[in-house]
Amino acid sequence: MLSSKVTNDSHGQDSSYFLGWQEYEKNPFHETLNPSGILQMGLAENQLSFDLIESWLEENPGVLGLKKNDESMFRQLALFQDYHGLPAFKDAMAKFMGKIRGNRVKFDTNKMVLTAGSTSANETLMFCLADQGDAFLIPAPYYPGFDRDLKWRTGVEIVPIHCVSSNGYKITKDALEDAYERAQKLNLNVKGVLITNPSNPLGTSTTREELDLLLTFTSTKNIHMVSDEIYSGTVFDSPEFTSVLEVAKDKNMEFDKKIHVVYSLSKDLGLPGFRVGLIYSDNEEVVSAATKMSSFGLISSQTQHLLANLLSDERFTTKYLQENKKRLKERRDRLVEGLKKAGIGCLKSNGGLFCWVDLRHLLQSNTFEAEHSLWTKIVCEVGLNISPGSSCHCDEPGWFRVCFANMSDGTLEVAMDRVHGFVEAMVMNTKQKRTMWDSRRRSLINKWVSKLSSVHCESER
């Protein structure tokens, strides 16, 4: 006998978001070894600024050699470290997070809990804030992985806050109240609201007005507010990034024990393999419990040592953040322009590693079945793994998340060539069908006119 965790499908990994990855892994694109393979545009990785980090490592070889002032740090790092983390690393993270926010917010390392990535941070927060069967409200479309990260092991339910394309997917008071009422009708105890800022999958930052609305709503309902800010350093266009902690400070809520932030270096520095994340909270009970839980997923000491040195270099972090934003904007612009030439539009974005792409005009019908059919063609025939809106719980069929920062310029050109070819073929096919239908319609009309004339002649006789 196995547990229900093993035997049921509540893991959330049977969605098209993960199925697209599986198809890619069977036939991955390679410029020379497999040029007809599937291009991975469903993975939000930032590979555009690796050279900056690699240059720093070349200039600081002692760090990788686990040395400090030419003395070996091996024994110190190899021995057991408690789950509070290395003080030097937490100090460096606090300064780096403050720099991203223009130093409008200062971070206290005593309120930090280190975790093995943001996945662990979000799940740990769910364990701390909610019981099995409780619910969190999340603006939809939302990151498909939340169905696994937040629900699978915790038993917490997700109730979508329905946002719509007609207003740019803004979070409204009506949408919040509607989600809360739906949860109550399902007899779910709402414990909080969780947002990603900037939004994954939209690539838009949450406005100050929306954050003010969210804090007013959660305060009125006496529930938690969780802001996942792992893309905060990727905001490359206006409006600039605003943290929930900034708005909380303006509302004299900076010490509110129901406001929590999640952060990671997976997106801003492009280091998902390093598994570096954290929880920031003013709630001492949450910090204490989450710290104990973090023993199930710690950040290795050598990783903390390396990044403490990297992030403590003010000159490097300043240059990196500026250059990385510049490269992300240039890449976003190239994708948007390439899609525009194919007659495809996108939601205007200002951050993240992806665009929210509008393919509604390519659907055979305004249904999620038609969206799934289009997605299957794009993955299996065109060779592009992109994420359909339905996997992000979007209410409107025809929207797709397309990632742009995990490939070379040349690979992006290949992707755009494939998109253009696919759209041209669809247009041609539509024209051929229309020509065939026009011909058939003319034939039917001629027959009808001929029959009508015959009847008319008979009546005259």
Short mmCIF file of C-alpha atoms in Angstrom, two decimals:
data_model
loop_
_atom_site.label_atom_id
_atom_site.label_comp_id
_atom_site.label_asym_id
_atom_site.label_seq_id
_atom_site.Cartn_x
_atom_site.Cartn_y
_atom_site.Cartn_z
CA MET A 1 0.00 0.00 0.00
CA LEU A 2 1.20 3.49 -0.90
CA SER A 3 0.17 6.88 0.43
CA SER A 4 -2.46 9.01 -1.32
CA LYS A 5 0.33 11.49 -2.17
CA VAL A 6 1.78 8.80 -4.45
CA THR A 7 -1.42 7.37 -5.89
CA ASN A 8 -3.47 10.51 -6.66
CA ASP A 9 -2.82 13.18 -9.28
CA SER A 10 -2.87 16.24 -7.02
CA HIS A 11 0.78 16.93 -7.93
CA GLY A 12 -0.40 19.23 -10.74
CA GLN A 13 2.27 18.02 -13.15
CA ASP A 14 -0.17 16.56 -15.66
CA SER A 15 -0.96 20.02 -17.08
CA SER A 16 0.09 21.03 -20.59
CA TYR A 17 2.73 23.28 -18.99
CA PHE A 18 4.71 20.23 -17.85
CA LEU A 19 3.66 18.02 -20.78
CA GLY A 20 5.29 20.52 -23.14
CA TRP A 21 8.55 20.09 -21.26
CA GLN A 22 8.28 16.34 -21.70
CA GLU A 23 7.89 16.72 -25.46
CA TYR A 24 10.89 19.03 -25.56
CA GLU A 25 13.06 16.58 -23.63
CA LYS A 26 12.26 13.84 -26.17
CA ASN A 27 13.48 15.99 -29.06
CA PRO A 28 15.53 19.02 -27.89
CA PHE A 29 16.75 21.55 -30.45
CA HIS A 30 20.48 21.86 -31.10
CA GLU A 31 21.93 24.22 -33.70
CA THR A 32 24.07 21.53 -35.32
CA LEU A 33 23.14 18.16 -33.83
CA ASN A 34 19.36 18.52 -34.01
CA PRO A 35 18.34 21.69 -35.89
CA SER A 36 14.79 20.41 -36.45
CA GLY A 37 14.23 19.69 -32.74
CA ILE A 38 11.83 21.46 -30.39
CA LEU A 39 12.87 24.89 -29.12
CA GLN A 40 12.39 25.41 -25.38
CA MET A 41 10.34 28.59 -24.96
CA GLY A 42 8.44 27.31 -21.94
CA LEU A 43 11.29 27.67 -19.43
CA ALA A 44 11.70 30.99 -17.60
CA GLU A 45 15.49 31.01 -17.26
CA ASN A 46 17.73 34.05 -17.54
CA GLN A 47 20.85 33.18 -19.52
CA LEU A 48 21.46 36.64 -20.99
CA SER A 49 24.03 37.84 -18.44
CA PHE A 50 26.02 34.74 -17.55
CA ASP A 51 29.14 36.33 -19.03
CA LEU A 52 29.09 39.04 -16.35
CA ILE A 53 29.10 36.48 -13.56
CA GLU A 54 31.72 34.34 -15.33
CA SER A 55 34.00 37.37 -15.69
CA TRP A 56 33.67 38.10 -11.98
CA LEU A 57 34.56 34.50 -11.14
CA GLU A 58 37.66 34.71 -13.33
CA GLU A 59 38.71 37.86 -11.51
CA ASN A 60 38.09 36.23 -8.12
CA PRO A 61 39.42 32.65 -8.44
CA GLY A 62 39.94 32.29 -4.70
CA VAL A 63 36.20 32.23 -4.08
CA LEU A 64 35.68 29.07 -6.12
CA GLY A 65 38.78 27.67 -4.44
CA LEU A 66 37.01 28.17 -1.10
CA LYS A 67 39.61 30.64 0.09
CA LYS A 68 39.43 33.91 1.99
CA ASN A 69 42.48 36.17 2.16
CA ASP A 70 44.44 33.27 0.63
CA GLU A 71 43.48 31.00 3.54
CA SER A 72 41.45 27.85 3.00
CA MET A 73 37.79 27.95 4.07
CA PHE A 74 37.27 24.28 3.25
CA ARG A 75 37.05 22.88 6.76
CA GLN A 76 34.85 25.69 8.01
CA LEU A 77 32.41 25.25 5.12
CA ALA A 78 32.52 21.45 5.09
CA LEU A 79 31.47 21.08 8.71
CA PHE A 80 27.87 21.27 9.90
CA GLN A 81 26.16 24.64 9.57
CA ASP A 82 22.94 25.43 11.42
CA TYR A 83 19.86 26.37 9.44
CA HIS A 84 20.10 30.09 10.17
CA GLY A 85 22.66 30.46 7.37
CA LEU A 86 26.01 32.22 7.09
CA PRO A 87 25.75 35.78 8.49
CA ALA A 88 27.88 37.17 5.64
CA PHE A 89 25.52 35.69 3.06
CA LYS A 90 22.37 36.99 4.75
CA ASP A 91 23.93 40.46 5.04
CA ALA A 92 24.80 40.40 1.32
CA MET A 93 21.29 39.24 0.37
CA ALA A 94 19.70 42.00 2.48
CA LYS A 95 21.80 44.67 0.73
CA PHE A 96 21.15 43.21 -2.72
CA MET A 97 17.38 43.10 -2.16
CA GLY A 98 17.48 46.67 -0.89
CA LYS A 99 19.43 47.81 -3.94
CA ILE A 100 16.85 46.28 -6.31
CA ARG A 101 14.18 48.33 -4.51
CA GLY A 102 16.17 51.56 -4.73
CA ASN A 103 16.96 51.25 -1.01
CA ARG A 104 13.41 52.42 -0.28
CA VAL A 105 13.11 49.28 1.85
CA LYS A 106 15.70 47.93 4.27
CA PHE A 107 15.84 44.26 5.18
CA ASP A 108 16.57 42.91 8.65
CA THR A 109 18.49 39.61 8.46
CA ASN A 110 16.77 38.44 11.66
CA LYS A 111 13.51 38.36 9.72
CA MET A 112 14.95 36.19 6.92
CA VAL A 113 14.58 32.44 6.50
CA LEU A 114 16.86 30.82 3.92
CA THR A 115 15.35 28.08 1.74
CA ALA A 116 16.39 25.90 -1.18
CA GLY A 117 14.79 28.13 -3.81
CA SER A 118 11.46 29.93 -3.98
CA THR A 119 9.56 26.66 -4.47
CA SER A 120 10.59 25.62 -0.98
CA ALA A 121 9.92 29.13 0.36
CA ASN A 122 6.36 29.23 -0.96
CA GLU A 123 5.52 25.74 0.27
CA THR A 124 7.01 26.46 3.69
CA LEU A 125 4.88 29.59 3.95
CA MET A 126 1.78 27.56 3.15
CA PHE A 127 2.64 25.13 5.94
CA CYS A 128 3.07 28.09 8.31
CA LEU A 129 -0.01 30.09 7.33
CA ALA A 130 -2.66 27.52 6.45
CA ASP A 131 -4.01 24.09 7.33
CA GLN A 132 -5.14 21.37 4.95
CA GLY A 133 -8.38 22.46 3.30
CA ASP A 134 -7.75 26.20 3.81
CA ALA A 135 -7.48 28.41 0.73
CA PHE A 136 -5.33 31.14 -0.79
CA LEU A 137 -6.60 33.55 -3.43
CA ILE A 138 -4.25 34.05 -6.41
CA PRO A 139 -4.70 36.42 -9.39
CA ALA A 140 -5.17 34.40 -12.58
CA PRO A 141 -3.48 33.81 -14.95
CA TYR A 142 -0.88 32.45 -12.53
CA TYR A 143 2.27 30.30 -12.63
CA PRO A 144 1.20 26.66 -13.35
CA GLY A 145 3.75 25.31 -10.87
CA PHE A 146 1.74 26.76 -7.98
CA ASP A 147 -0.72 23.88 -8.39
CA ARG A 148 2.16 21.66 -7.29
CA ASP A 149 4.20 23.96 -5.05
CA LEU A 150 1.37 25.31 -2.92
CA LYS A 151 -1.17 22.48 -2.94
CA TRP A 152 0.36 19.04 -3.33
CA ARG A 153 1.97 18.36 0.04
CA THR A 154 0.17 21.04 2.08
CA GLY A 155 -3.41 20.26 1.08
CA VAL A 156 -4.07 23.99 0.64
CA GLU A 157 -6.60 24.99 -2.03
CA ILE A 158 -6.17 27.74 -4.63
CA VAL A 159 -9.10 29.97 -5.61
CA PRO A 160 -8.33 32.10 -8.71
CA ILE A 161 -8.93 35.84 -8.69
CA HIS A 162 -10.28 36.23 -12.22
CA CYS A 163 -8.46 39.01 -14.07
CA VAL A 164 -9.32 39.90 -17.69
CA SER A 165 -7.45 41.00 -20.80
CA SER A 166 -9.82 43.89 -21.45
CA ASN A 167 -8.23 45.93 -18.63
CA GLY A 168 -4.71 44.49 -18.94
CA TYR A 169 -5.35 41.88 -16.21
CA LYS A 170 -5.45 44.48 -13.45
CA ILE A 171 -6.46 43.32 -9.99
CA THR A 172 -9.76 44.96 -9.03
CA LYS A 173 -11.82 45.15 -5.87
CA ASP A 174 -14.72 43.36 -7.58
CA ALA A 175 -12.43 40.50 -8.66
CA LEU A 176 -11.08 40.15 -5.11
CA GLU A 177 -14.53 40.13 -3.55
CA ASP A 178 -15.80 37.67 -6.16
CA ALA A 179 -12.97 35.22 -5.42
CA TYR A 180 -13.54 35.55 -1.66
CA GLU A 181 -17.27 34.89 -2.06
CA ARG A 182 -16.66 31.86 -4.30
CA ALA A 183 -14.31 30.42 -1.69
CA GLN A 184 -16.92 30.90 1.02
CA LYS A 185 -19.58 29.18 -1.09
CA LEU A 186 -17.19 26.22 -1.32
CA ASN A 187 -16.88 26.29 2.48
CA LEU A 188 -13.18 27.15 2.21
CA ASN A 189 -11.47 29.12 4.94
CA VAL A 190 -9.51 31.85 3.13
CA LYS A 191 -6.15 32.40 4.82
CA GLY A 192 -4.60 34.89 2.42
CA VAL A 193 -3.78 36.30 -1.00
CA LEU A 194 -0.61 35.39 -2.89
CA ILE A 195 0.69 37.36 -5.86
CA THR A 196 3.76 37.22 -8.08
CA ASN A 197 5.23 40.68 -8.65
CA PRO A 198 6.17 41.06 -11.45
CA SER A 199 3.52 38.65 -12.68
CA ASN A 200 4.36 35.23 -13.98
CA PRO A 201 3.06 34.68 -16.71
CA LEU A 202 2.10 38.24 -17.70
CA GLY A 203 5.48 39.97 -17.38
CA THR A 204 3.86 43.04 -15.81
CA SER A 205 4.67 44.58 -12.43
CA THR A 206 1.91 45.13 -9.89
CA THR A 207 1.07 48.83 -9.63
CA ARG A 208 1.21 50.81 -6.42
CA GLU A 209 -2.59 51.24 -6.64
CA GLU A 210 -3.11 47.47 -6.91
CA LEU A 211 -0.80 46.83 -3.96
CA ASP A 212 -2.66 49.43 -1.91
CA LEU A 213 -5.95 47.71 -2.81
CA LEU A 214 -4.54 44.29 -1.89
CA LEU A 215 -3.26 45.44 1.50
CA THR A 216 -6.57 47.14 2.27
CA PHE A 217 -8.44 43.98 1.26
CA THR A 218 -6.27 41.57 3.27
CA SER A 219 -6.26 43.87 6.29
CA THR A 220 -10.07 44.22 6.19
CA LYS A 221 -10.51 40.45 5.88
CA ASN A 222 -7.79 39.84 8.52
CA ILE A 223 -5.91 37.45 6.21
CA HIS A 224 -2.29 37.11 5.05
CA MET A 225 -0.64 38.90 2.14
CA VAL A 226 2.19 36.99 0.39
CA SER A 227 4.19 38.67 -2.37
CA ASP A 228 6.47 36.44 -4.45
CA GLU A 229 9.04 38.96 -5.76
CA ILE A 230 11.52 36.63 -7.45
CA TYR A 231 11.39 38.68 -10.68
CA SER A 232 11.87 42.05 -8.93
CA GLY A 233 15.31 42.67 -10.44
CA THR A 234 14.11 42.00 -13.98
CA VAL A 235 11.88 45.09 -14.31
CA PHE A 236 13.40 46.81 -17.34
CA ASP A 237 10.72 49.33 -18.32
CA SER A 238 8.28 51.71 -16.68
CA PRO A 239 6.57 51.58 -14.31
CA GLU A 240 9.45 50.74 -11.99
CA PHE A 241 9.19 47.87 -9.54
CA THR A 242 7.30 48.56 -6.32
CA SER A 243 7.53 46.06 -3.48
CA VAL A 244 4.55 45.33 -1.26
CA LEU A 245 6.81 46.37 1.63
CA GLU A 246 7.10 49.89 0.19
CA VAL A 247 3.34 50.34 0.07
CA ALA A 248 2.99 48.76 3.52
CA LYS A 249 5.46 51.35 4.83
CA ASP A 250 3.45 54.19 3.25
CA LYS A 251 0.30 52.80 4.92
CA ASN A 252 2.07 52.47 8.29
CA MET A 253 1.81 48.69 7.99
CA GLU A 254 5.54 47.91 7.70
CA PHE A 255 5.47 45.83 10.86
CA ASP A 256 2.27 44.01 9.98
CA LYS A 257 2.67 40.36 10.96
CA LYS A 258 0.49 39.17 8.09
CA ILE A 259 2.70 40.49 5.27
CA HIS A 260 5.33 38.13 3.87
CA VAL A 261 7.76 38.29 0.93
CA VAL A 262 9.39 35.48 -1.05
CA TYR A 263 12.63 36.04 -2.96
CA SER A 264 15.16 33.99 -4.91
CA LEU A 265 18.27 34.42 -7.07
CA SER A 266 16.92 32.04 -9.72
CA LYS A 267 15.59 34.77 -12.03
CA ASP A 268 17.44 38.00 -11.26
CA LEU A 269 20.88 36.34 -11.32
CA GLY A 270 19.84 33.36 -13.46
CA LEU A 271 20.98 30.80 -10.86
CA PRO A 272 18.12 28.29 -10.46
CA GLY A 273 20.62 25.45 -10.08
CA PHE A 274 22.09 27.06 -6.96
CA ARG A 275 18.73 26.68 -5.17
CA VAL A 276 18.78 29.98 -3.29
CA GLY A 277 15.56 31.41 -1.88
CA LEU A 278 14.22 33.06 1.23
CA ILE A 279 11.16 34.13 3.21
CA TYR A 280 11.01 37.60 4.72
CA SER A 281 8.46 38.23 7.45
CA ASP A 282 7.92 40.43 10.48
CA ASN A 283 6.06 37.58 12.15
CA GLU A 284 8.37 36.01 14.73
CA GLU A 285 6.32 32.82 14.94
CA VAL A 286 6.44 32.36 11.17
CA VAL A 287 10.20 33.03 11.09
CA SER A 288 10.82 30.59 13.93
CA ALA A 289 8.71 27.76 12.47
CA ALA A 290 9.92 28.34 8.90
CA THR A 291 13.55 28.30 10.09
CA LYS A 292 13.00 24.89 11.69
CA MET A 293 11.29 23.64 8.51
CA SER A 294 14.18 24.90 6.39
CA SER A 295 16.32 22.03 7.66
CA PHE A 296 14.50 19.92 5.03
CA GLY A 297 15.96 22.09 2.26
CA LEU A 298 19.07 24.07 3.13
CA ILE A 299 21.38 26.09 0.90
CA SER A 300 24.83 24.52 0.85
CA SER A 301 27.57 26.35 2.74
CA GLN A 302 29.83 26.61 -0.30
CA THR A 303 26.98 28.21 -2.30
CA GLN A 304 26.41 30.74 0.48
CA HIS A 305 30.15 31.46 0.63
CA LEU A 306 30.39 32.06 -3.11
CA LEU A 307 27.34 34.29 -3.29
CA ALA A 308 28.23 36.24 -0.14
CA ASN A 309 31.41 37.34 -1.93
CA LEU A 310 29.65 38.00 -5.25
CA LEU A 311 26.80 40.05 -3.79
CA SER A 312 29.10 41.98 -1.45
CA ASP A 313 30.86 43.46 -4.47
CA GLU A 314 28.87 46.68 -4.84
CA ARG A 315 30.56 47.58 -8.11
CA PHE A 316 29.61 44.23 -9.62
CA THR A 317 25.96 44.22 -8.44
CA THR A 318 25.40 47.78 -9.71
CA LYS A 319 26.83 46.94 -13.14
CA TYR A 320 25.02 43.62 -13.30
CA LEU A 321 21.55 44.97 -12.49
CA GLN A 322 21.88 47.79 -15.03
CA GLU A 323 23.27 45.64 -17.83
CA ASN A 324 20.91 42.74 -17.20
CA LYS A 325 17.85 45.01 -17.43
CA LYS A 326 19.20 46.51 -20.64
CA ARG A 327 19.68 43.07 -22.20
CA LEU A 328 16.27 41.85 -21.08
CA LYS A 329 14.57 44.89 -22.62
CA GLU A 330 16.45 44.43 -25.90
CA ARG A 331 15.49 40.75 -26.01
CA ARG A 332 11.85 41.49 -25.16
CA ASP A 333 11.76 44.07 -27.95
CA ARG A 334 13.21 41.59 -30.45
CA LEU A 335 10.59 39.00 -29.60
CA VAL A 336 7.72 41.51 -29.75
CA GLU A 337 8.94 42.90 -33.08
CA GLY A 338 9.41 39.43 -34.55
CA LEU A 339 5.90 38.39 -33.52
CA LYS A 340 4.47 41.67 -34.80
CA LYS A 341 5.86 40.93 -38.28
CA ALA A 342 3.89 37.69 -38.18
CA GLY A 343 0.73 39.58 -37.24
CA ILE A 344 0.87 38.53 -33.57
CA GLY A 345 0.43 40.89 -30.64
CA CYS A 346 1.49 40.74 -26.97
CA LEU A 347 0.35 42.23 -23.71
CA LYS A 348 2.62 45.23 -22.98
CA SER A 349 5.17 43.98 -20.47
CA ASN A 350 7.83 45.69 -18.36
CA GLY A 351 9.55 42.81 -16.56
CA GLY A 352 10.06 39.08 -16.28
CA LEU A 353 11.58 36.65 -18.76
CA PHE A 354 8.53 36.11 -20.98
CA CYS A 355 5.71 37.73 -22.93
CA TRP A 356 1.97 37.02 -22.77
CA VAL A 357 1.21 36.40 -26.43
CA ASP A 358 -2.19 36.78 -28.09
CA LEU A 359 -2.94 33.97 -30.57
CA ARG A 360 -6.73 34.24 -30.36
CA HIS A 361 -6.99 35.01 -34.08
CA LEU A 362 -5.39 31.63 -34.88
CA LEU A 363 -8.00 29.59 -33.00
CA GLN A 364 -10.50 27.57 -35.01
CA SER A 365 -13.12 28.46 -32.37
CA ASN A 366 -13.22 30.45 -29.15
CA THR A 367 -12.79 27.37 -26.95
CA PHE A 368 -10.11 25.80 -24.80
CA GLU A 369 -10.36 22.70 -27.01
CA ALA A 370 -9.27 24.89 -29.92
CA GLU A 371 -6.48 26.35 -27.78
CA HIS A 372 -5.24 22.85 -26.93
CA SER A 373 -5.35 21.87 -30.60
CA LEU A 374 -3.33 24.97 -31.54
CA TRP A 375 -0.82 24.33 -28.73
CA THR A 376 -0.36 20.72 -29.87
CA LYS A 377 0.41 21.91 -33.42
CA ILE A 378 2.86 24.53 -32.20
CA VAL A 379 4.74 22.04 -30.01
CA CYS A 380 4.67 18.95 -32.22
CA GLU A 381 4.63 20.41 -35.75
CA VAL A 382 6.22 23.86 -35.44
CA GLY A 383 8.67 22.69 -32.79
CA LEU A 384 8.17 25.42 -30.18
CA ASN A 385 7.38 24.57 -26.58
CA ILE A 386 5.25 27.43 -25.27
CA SER A 387 2.76 27.40 -22.40
CA PRO A 388 -0.99 27.67 -23.14
CA GLY A 389 -3.07 30.08 -21.10
CA SER A 390 -5.29 27.28 -19.84
CA SER A 391 -2.32 25.83 -17.94
CA CYS A 392 -2.06 29.22 -16.19
CA HIS A 393 -5.80 29.15 -15.39
CA CYS A 394 -6.55 31.96 -17.84
CA ASP A 395 -10.30 32.41 -18.38
CA GLU A 396 -9.93 33.37 -22.04
CA PRO A 397 -8.67 30.88 -24.67
CA GLY A 398 -5.90 31.86 -27.06
CA TRP A 399 -3.22 33.40 -24.82
CA PHE A 400 0.22 31.80 -24.43
CA ARG A 401 3.33 32.45 -22.32
CA VAL A 402 6.49 32.63 -24.44
CA CYS A 403 9.92 32.80 -22.73
CA PHE A 404 12.73 34.75 -24.39
CA ALA A 405 15.76 34.85 -22.05
CA ASN A 406 16.86 31.20 -22.07
CA MET A 407 18.35 31.09 -25.58
CA SER A 408 20.90 32.70 -27.88
CA ASP A 409 20.08 35.40 -30.42
CA GLY A 410 20.49 32.84 -33.19
CA THR A 411 18.05 30.44 -31.57
CA LEU A 412 15.49 33.23 -31.20
CA GLU A 413 15.83 33.91 -34.95
CA VAL A 414 15.11 30.24 -35.65
CA ALA A 415 12.02 30.49 -33.44
CA MET A 416 10.76 33.59 -35.25
CA ASP A 417 11.34 31.96 -38.65
CA ARG A 418 9.24 29.00 -37.54
CA VAL A 419 6.48 31.29 -36.26
CA HIS A 420 6.36 33.20 -39.54
CA GLY A 421 6.24 29.99 -41.55
CA PHE A 422 3.46 28.58 -39.36
CA VAL A 423 1.30 31.71 -39.56
CA GLU A 424 1.77 31.96 -43.34
CA ALA A 425 0.75 28.32 -43.74
CA MET A 426 -2.34 28.86 -41.60
CA VAL A 427 -3.32 31.96 -43.56
CA MET A 428 -2.78 30.11 -46.83
CA ASN A 429 -4.81 27.16 -45.60
CA THR A 430 -7.59 29.50 -44.49
CA LYS A 431 -7.59 31.21 -47.90
CA GLN A 432 -7.73 27.86 -49.67
CA LYS A 433 -10.63 26.78 -47.50
CA ARG A 434 -12.34 30.11 -48.13
CA THR A 435 -11.78 29.75 -51.90
CA MET A 436 -13.19 26.24 -51.81
CA TRP A 437 -16.18 27.43 -49.78
CA ASP A 438 -16.71 30.44 -52.08
CA SER A 439 -16.65 28.09 -55.08
CA ARG A 440 -19.07 25.69 -53.39
CA ARG A 441 -21.29 28.57 -52.32
CA ARG A 442 -21.40 29.95 -55.89
CA SER A 443 -22.24 26.49 -57.15
CA LEU A 444 -25.07 26.16 -54.62
CA ILE A 445 -26.36 29.63 -55.49
CA ASN A 446 -26.30 28.83 -59.22
CA LYS A 447 -28.20 25.62 -58.58
CA TRP A 448 -30.69 27.45 -56.42
CA VAL A 449 -31.16 30.21 -59.04
CA SER A 450 -31.51 27.61 -61.78
CA LYS A 451 -34.08 25.68 -59.74
CA LEU A 452 -35.93 28.88 -58.90
CA SER A 453 -35.98 29.90 -62.57
CA SER A 454 -37.28 26.48 -63.54
CA VAL A 455 -40.09 26.70 -61.00
CA HIS A 456 -40.90 30.22 -62.21
CA CYS A 457 -41.09 29.04 -65.83
CA GLU A 458 -43.37 26.13 -64.88
CA SER A 459 -45.68 28.52 -63.07
CA GLU A 460 -45.89 30.78 -66.15
CA ARG A 461 -46.93 27.85 -68.31
#
